Coordinates of C-alpha atoms in Angstrom, one line a residue:
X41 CA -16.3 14.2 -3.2
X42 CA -13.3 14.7 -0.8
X43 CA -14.3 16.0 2.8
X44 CA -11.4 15.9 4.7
X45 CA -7.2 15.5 4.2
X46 CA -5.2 14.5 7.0
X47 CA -1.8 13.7 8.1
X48 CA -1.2 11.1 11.0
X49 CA 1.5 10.3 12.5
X50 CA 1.3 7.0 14.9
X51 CA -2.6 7.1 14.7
X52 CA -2.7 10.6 15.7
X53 CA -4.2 13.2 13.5
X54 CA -1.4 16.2 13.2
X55 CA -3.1 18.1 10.6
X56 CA -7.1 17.7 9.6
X57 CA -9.9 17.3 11.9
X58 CA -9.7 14.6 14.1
X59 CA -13.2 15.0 14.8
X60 CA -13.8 13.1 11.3
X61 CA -11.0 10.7 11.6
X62 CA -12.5 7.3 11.7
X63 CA -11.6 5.2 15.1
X64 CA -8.8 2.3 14.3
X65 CA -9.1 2.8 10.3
X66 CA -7.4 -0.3 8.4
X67 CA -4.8 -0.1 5.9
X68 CA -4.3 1.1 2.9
X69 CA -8.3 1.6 2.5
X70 CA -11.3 1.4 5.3
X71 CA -15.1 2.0 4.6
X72 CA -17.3 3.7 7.1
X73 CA -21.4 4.1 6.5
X74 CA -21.3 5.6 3.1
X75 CA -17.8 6.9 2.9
X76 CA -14.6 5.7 2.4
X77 CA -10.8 6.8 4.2
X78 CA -7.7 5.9 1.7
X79 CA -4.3 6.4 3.0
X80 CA -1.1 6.5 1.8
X81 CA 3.0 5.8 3.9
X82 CA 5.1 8.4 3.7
X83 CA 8.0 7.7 5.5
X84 CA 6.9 8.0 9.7
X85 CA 3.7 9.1 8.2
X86 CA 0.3 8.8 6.8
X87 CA -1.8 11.0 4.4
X88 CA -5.2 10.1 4.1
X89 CA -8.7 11.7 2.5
X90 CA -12.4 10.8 3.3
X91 CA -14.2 10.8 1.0
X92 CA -17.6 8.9 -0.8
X93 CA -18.6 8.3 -4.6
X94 CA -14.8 8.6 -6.0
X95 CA -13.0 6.1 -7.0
X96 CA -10.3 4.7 -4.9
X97 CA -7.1 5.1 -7.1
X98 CA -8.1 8.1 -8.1
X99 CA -7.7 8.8 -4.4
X100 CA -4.2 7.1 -4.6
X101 CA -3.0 9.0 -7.1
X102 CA -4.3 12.5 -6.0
X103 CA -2.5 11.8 -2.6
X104 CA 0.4 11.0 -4.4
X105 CA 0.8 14.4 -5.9
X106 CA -0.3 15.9 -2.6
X107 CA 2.3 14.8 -1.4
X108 CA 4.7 15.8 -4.1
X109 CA 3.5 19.4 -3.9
X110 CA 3.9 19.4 -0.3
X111 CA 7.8 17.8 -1.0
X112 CA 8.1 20.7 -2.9
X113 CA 7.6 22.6 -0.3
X114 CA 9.7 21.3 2.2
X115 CA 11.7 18.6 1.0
X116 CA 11.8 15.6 3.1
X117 CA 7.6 15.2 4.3
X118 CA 8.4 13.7 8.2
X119 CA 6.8 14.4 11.4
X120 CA 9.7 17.0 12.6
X121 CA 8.9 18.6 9.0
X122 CA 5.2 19.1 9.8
X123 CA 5.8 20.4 12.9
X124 CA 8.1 22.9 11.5
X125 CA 6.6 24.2 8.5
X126 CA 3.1 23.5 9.7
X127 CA 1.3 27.0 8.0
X128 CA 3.0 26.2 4.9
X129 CA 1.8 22.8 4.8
X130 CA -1.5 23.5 5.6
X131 CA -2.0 26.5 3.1
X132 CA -0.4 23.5 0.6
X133 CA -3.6 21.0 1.4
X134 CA -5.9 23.9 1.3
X135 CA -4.9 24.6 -2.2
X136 CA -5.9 20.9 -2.7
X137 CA -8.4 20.3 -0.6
X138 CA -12.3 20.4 -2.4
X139 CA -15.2 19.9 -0.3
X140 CA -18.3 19.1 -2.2
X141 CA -21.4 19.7 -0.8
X142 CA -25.4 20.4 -2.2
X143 CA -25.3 24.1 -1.2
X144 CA -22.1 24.9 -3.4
X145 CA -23.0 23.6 -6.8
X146 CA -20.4 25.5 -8.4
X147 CA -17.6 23.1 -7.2
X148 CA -20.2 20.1 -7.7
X149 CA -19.0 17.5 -10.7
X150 CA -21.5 16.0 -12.9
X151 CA -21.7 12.6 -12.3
X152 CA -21.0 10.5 -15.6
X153 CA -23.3 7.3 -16.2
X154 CA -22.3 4.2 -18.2
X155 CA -23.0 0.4 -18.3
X156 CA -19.8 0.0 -16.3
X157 CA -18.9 -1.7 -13.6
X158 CA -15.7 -1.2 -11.7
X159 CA -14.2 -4.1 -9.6
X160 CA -10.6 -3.5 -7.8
X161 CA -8.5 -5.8 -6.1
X162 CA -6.2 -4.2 -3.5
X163 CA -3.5 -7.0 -2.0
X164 CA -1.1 -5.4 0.6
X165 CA 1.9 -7.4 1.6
X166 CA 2.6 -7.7 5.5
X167 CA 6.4 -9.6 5.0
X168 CA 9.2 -9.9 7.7
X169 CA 12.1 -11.4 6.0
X170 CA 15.6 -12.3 7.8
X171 CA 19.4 -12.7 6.9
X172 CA 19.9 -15.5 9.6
X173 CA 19.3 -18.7 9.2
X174 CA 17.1 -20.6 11.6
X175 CA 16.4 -24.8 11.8
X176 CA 12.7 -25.2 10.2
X177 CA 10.8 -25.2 13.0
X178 CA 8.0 -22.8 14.5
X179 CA 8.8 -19.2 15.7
X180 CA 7.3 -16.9 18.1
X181 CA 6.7 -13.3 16.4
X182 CA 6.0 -10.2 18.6
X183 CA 2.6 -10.4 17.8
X184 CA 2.0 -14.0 19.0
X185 CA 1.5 -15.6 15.4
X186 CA 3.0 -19.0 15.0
X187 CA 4.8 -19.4 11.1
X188 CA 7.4 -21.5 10.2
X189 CA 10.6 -20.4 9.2
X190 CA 11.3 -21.6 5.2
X191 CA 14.2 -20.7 2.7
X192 CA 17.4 -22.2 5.4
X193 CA 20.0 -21.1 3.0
X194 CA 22.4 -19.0 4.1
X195 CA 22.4 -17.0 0.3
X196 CA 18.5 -16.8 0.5
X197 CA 16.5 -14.3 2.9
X198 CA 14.6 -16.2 5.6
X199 CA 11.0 -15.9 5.4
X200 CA 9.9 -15.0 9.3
X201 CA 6.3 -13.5 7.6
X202 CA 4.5 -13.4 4.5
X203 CA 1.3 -12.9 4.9
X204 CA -1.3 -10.8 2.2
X205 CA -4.6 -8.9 3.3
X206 CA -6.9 -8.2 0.5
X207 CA -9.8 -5.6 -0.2
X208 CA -12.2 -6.2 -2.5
X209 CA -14.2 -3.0 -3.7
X210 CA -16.8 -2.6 -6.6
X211 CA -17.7 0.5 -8.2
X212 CA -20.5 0.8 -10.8
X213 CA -21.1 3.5 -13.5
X214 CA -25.2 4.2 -13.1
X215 CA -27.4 5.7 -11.2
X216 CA -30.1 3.2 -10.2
X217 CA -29.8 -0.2 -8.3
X218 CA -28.5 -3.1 -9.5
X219 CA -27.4 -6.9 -8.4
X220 CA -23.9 -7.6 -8.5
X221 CA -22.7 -11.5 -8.5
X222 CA -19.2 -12.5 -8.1
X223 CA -17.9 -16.5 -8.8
X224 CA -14.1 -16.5 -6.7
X225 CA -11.9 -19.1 -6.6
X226 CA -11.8 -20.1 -2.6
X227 CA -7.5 -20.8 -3.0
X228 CA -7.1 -21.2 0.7
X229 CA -8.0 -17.8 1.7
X230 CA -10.1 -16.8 4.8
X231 CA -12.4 -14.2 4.1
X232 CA -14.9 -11.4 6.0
X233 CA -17.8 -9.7 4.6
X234 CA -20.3 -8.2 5.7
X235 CA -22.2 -9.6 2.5
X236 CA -23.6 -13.0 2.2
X237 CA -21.1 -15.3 1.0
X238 CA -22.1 -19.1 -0.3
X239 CA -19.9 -21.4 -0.6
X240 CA -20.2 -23.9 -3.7
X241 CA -17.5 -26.8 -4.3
X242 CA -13.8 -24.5 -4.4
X243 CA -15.7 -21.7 -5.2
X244 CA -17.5 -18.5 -3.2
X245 CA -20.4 -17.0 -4.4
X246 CA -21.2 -13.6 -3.3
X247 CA -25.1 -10.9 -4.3
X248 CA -24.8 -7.8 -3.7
X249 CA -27.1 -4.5 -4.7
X250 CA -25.0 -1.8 -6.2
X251 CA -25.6 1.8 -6.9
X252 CA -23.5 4.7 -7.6
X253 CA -20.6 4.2 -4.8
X254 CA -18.3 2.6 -3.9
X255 CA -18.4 -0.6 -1.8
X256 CA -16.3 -2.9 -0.1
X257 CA -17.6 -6.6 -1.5
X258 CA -15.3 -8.2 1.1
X259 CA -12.0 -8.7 2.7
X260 CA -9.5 -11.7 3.3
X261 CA -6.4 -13.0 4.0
X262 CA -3.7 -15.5 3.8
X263 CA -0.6 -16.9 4.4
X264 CA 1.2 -16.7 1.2
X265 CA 3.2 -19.7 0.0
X266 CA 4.5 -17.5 -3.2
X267 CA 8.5 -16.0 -2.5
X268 CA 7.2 -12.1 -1.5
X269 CA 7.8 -10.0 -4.1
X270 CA 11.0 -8.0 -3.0
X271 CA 14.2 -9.5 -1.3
X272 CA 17.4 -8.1 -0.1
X273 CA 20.6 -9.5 1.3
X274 CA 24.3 -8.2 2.1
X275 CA 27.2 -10.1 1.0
X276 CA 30.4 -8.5 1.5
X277 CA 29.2 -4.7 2.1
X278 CA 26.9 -5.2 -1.2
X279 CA 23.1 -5.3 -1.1
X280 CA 21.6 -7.7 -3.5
X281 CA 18.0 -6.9 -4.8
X282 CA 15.5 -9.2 -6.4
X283 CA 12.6 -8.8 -7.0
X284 CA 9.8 -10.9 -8.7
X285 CA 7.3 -8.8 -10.7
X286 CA 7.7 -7.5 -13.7
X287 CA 7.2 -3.6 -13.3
X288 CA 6.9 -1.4 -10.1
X289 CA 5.2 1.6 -10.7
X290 CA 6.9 2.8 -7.7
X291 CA 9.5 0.6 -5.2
X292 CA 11.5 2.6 -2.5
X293 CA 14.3 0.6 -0.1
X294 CA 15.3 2.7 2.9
X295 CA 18.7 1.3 3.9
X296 CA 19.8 2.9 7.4
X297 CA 23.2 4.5 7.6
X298 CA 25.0 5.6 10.7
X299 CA 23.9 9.2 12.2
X300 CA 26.8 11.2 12.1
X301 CA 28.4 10.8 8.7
X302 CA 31.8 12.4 7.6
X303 CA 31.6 11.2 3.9
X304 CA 29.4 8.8 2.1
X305 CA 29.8 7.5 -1.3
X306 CA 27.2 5.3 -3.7
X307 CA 27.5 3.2 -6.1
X308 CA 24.6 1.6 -7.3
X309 CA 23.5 -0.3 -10.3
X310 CA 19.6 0.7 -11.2
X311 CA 17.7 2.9 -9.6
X312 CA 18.5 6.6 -8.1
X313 CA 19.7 6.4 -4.7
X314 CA 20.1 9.5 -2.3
X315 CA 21.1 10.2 1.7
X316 CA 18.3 11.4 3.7
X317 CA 19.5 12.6 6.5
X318 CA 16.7 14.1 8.7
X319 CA 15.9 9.9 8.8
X320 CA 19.3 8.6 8.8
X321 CA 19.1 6.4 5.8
X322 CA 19.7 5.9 2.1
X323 CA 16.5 6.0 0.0
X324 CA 17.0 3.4 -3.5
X325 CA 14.2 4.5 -5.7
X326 CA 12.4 2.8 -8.6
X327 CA 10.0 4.3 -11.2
X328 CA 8.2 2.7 -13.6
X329 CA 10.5 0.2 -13.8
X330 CA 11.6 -3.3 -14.3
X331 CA 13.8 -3.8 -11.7
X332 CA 14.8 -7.6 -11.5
X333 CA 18.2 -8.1 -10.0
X334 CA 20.3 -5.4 -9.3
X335 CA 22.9 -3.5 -6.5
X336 CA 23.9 -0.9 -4.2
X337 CA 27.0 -0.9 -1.6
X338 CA 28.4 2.6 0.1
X339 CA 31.7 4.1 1.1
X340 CA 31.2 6.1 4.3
X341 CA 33.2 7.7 6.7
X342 CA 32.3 8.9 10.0
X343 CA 33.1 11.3 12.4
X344 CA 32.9 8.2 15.5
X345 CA 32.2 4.8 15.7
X346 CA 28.4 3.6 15.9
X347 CA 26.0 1.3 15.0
X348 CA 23.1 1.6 13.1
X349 CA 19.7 -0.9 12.4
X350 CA 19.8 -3.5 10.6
X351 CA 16.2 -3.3 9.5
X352 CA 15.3 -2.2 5.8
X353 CA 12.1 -1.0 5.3
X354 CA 10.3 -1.2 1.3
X355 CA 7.4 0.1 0.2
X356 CA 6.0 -0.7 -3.3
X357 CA 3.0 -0.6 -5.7
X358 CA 2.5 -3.0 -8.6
X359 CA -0.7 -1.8 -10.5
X360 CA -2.1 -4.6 -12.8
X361 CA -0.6 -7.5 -11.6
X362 CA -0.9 -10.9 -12.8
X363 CA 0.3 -12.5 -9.1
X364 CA -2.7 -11.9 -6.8
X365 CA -3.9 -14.6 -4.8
X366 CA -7.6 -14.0 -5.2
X367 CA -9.2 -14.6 -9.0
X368 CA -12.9 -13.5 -9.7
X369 CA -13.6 -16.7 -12.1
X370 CA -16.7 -14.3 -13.0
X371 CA -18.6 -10.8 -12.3
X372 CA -21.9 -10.7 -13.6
X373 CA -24.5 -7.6 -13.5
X374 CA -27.9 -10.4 -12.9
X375 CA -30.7 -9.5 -15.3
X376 CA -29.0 -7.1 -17.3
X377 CA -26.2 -8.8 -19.7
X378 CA -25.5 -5.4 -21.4
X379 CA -23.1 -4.7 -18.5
X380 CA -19.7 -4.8 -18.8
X381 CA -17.8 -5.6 -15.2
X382 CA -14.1 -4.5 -15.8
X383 CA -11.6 -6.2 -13.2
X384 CA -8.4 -5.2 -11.6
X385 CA -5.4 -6.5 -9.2
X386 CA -2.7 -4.6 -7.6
X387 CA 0.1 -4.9 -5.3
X388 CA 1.4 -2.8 -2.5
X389 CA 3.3 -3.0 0.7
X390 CA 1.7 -2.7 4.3
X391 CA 4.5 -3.6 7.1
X392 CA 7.6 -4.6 4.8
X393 CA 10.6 -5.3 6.8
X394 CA 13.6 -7.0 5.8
X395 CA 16.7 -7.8 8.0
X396 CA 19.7 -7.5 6.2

């Protein structure tokens, strides 16, 4: 059931109780007790839900048209937006908004049982990449994280970040307890669980007792030594994308434009690209597609002379992927073969910077 909706902005609850909002949740999904917060970027926001025994793309995707419906509604969904239209939002998430509880069995679902097993794999990319070109040697980030600089070549992006975090959560399709095991190939990754993890040769081992919720199994992260899945760079007023899967289900590149803008004129290759101007910037949007290499460059006029940032921002989600950095070798329900354990790995953007 969902029991709570909220919009943050900068940690701060702006719409929801904040009462319920966990302390410090991670990113994109954090588990407290027996329930579970999901969230979701919208440009200088977040919309999240709490909620227990769902499962968690589910969540992603309701949030997704919650936040359609609220676009809807007022256009562009940004902090100024909230605070302007915040009645209109709220009756919006109230529409949406279902609170299950024991006493109101009329909005209670029946809860479906199977010899399913659910296991999700949730990879979020934390990426900094850079147009200059730096000798290979080791930088100091902001954040006090030493990483060497690769890719010295004045056509190529420098890589300044790529690190992954991963969530690992299980979600099984009966009523009564039962013990999970889990073989993963060990690949270099540091992991944290609160489960009991055994190491054996490359491999980790992890036993767990399931019932009918969800669960984190563990967490981890890494340093990745794959090229991150999305790169830009500007060559003569042109912005070259790559990109290295095979099919975003979505991909949005905010590209920032100058404030005060007499006319501005796009040309652009894939994609549909617009000018949001409440955020100064030019939004290049994929759907459902393969993107692979493609371009945008603008013709704009403006009213006086001024910089803008340099700094792109992406955000992406690649369900299904075949490019995650942790493989389950083997899930197995112990004692009960009948079980089928069905696995899945998806992409998606945390922090995604890129330096153009």
């Amino acid at each position: 059931m969902i029991e709570e909706l909220f919009i943050t902005h900068n940690g701060k609850v702006i719409l929801g109780d904040p009462q319920a909002y966990p302390k410090d949740p991670e990113y994109p999904t954090h588990v407290v007790a027996n329930k579970q917060l999901t969230q979701i970027k919208v440009n200088d926001l977040e919309i999240s839900a709490l909620y227990s025994n769902m499962d968690v793309f589910f969540i992603l995707d309701y949030l997704e048209k919650l936040t359609a419906e609220i676009e809807g509604e007022v256009c562009t969904l940004t902090y100024n937006k909230v605070q302007e239209n915040y009645f209109s939002i709220l009756g919006v998430v109230h529409r949406y908004q279902v609170v299950i509880t024991p006493r109101e069995k009329s909005n209670s679902f029946a809860y479906i049982q199977s010899n399913d097993i659910y296991v999700d794999v949730i990879e979020t990319y934390n990426v900094v990449l850079n147009r200059e070109v730096f000798p290979k040697e080791d930088v100091l980030l902001d954040d006090s994280q030493d990483i060497v600089v690769s890719n010295p070549d004045p056509k190529n992006n420098t890589i300044l970040r790529n690190d992954v975090m991963g969530f690992c959560f299980i979600k099984p399709g009966f009523l009564d307890t039962k013990t999970v095991k889990l073989i993963i190939n060990k690949n270099n990754l540091n992991y944290i669980s609160k489960n009991k993890l055994t190491e054996k040769f490359n491999k980790i081992e992890v036993e767990m007792d399931v019932t009918n919720k969800s669960q984190e199994v563990l967490k981890y992260t890494t340093k990745s030594k794959s090229p991150p899945p999305v790169s830009l760079i500007k060559e003569n007023g042109v912005y070259k994308l790559t990109t290295t899967e095979a099919i975003f289900e979505n991909l949005e590149i905010q590209i920032p434009v100058p404030d005060q803008i007499k006319r501005l004129k796009i040309k652009n290759s894939k994609g549909l690209a617009s000018h949001d101007e409440n955020m100064s910037v030019v939004k290049w949007i994929f759907k459902n597609e393969k993107v692979g290499r493609c371009y945008i460059s603008f013709e704009l006029e403006t009213f006086v002379d001024q910089r803008c940032s340099n700094e792109v921002n992406v955000t992406f989600t690649i369900p299904k992927s075949s490019n995650s950095h942790m493989k389950i070798d083997k899930a197995v329900c112990l004692g009960h073969p009948g079980v089928n354990v069905w696995i899945k790995y998806d992409l998606c953007s945390g922090c995604y910077k890129i330096r153009v």
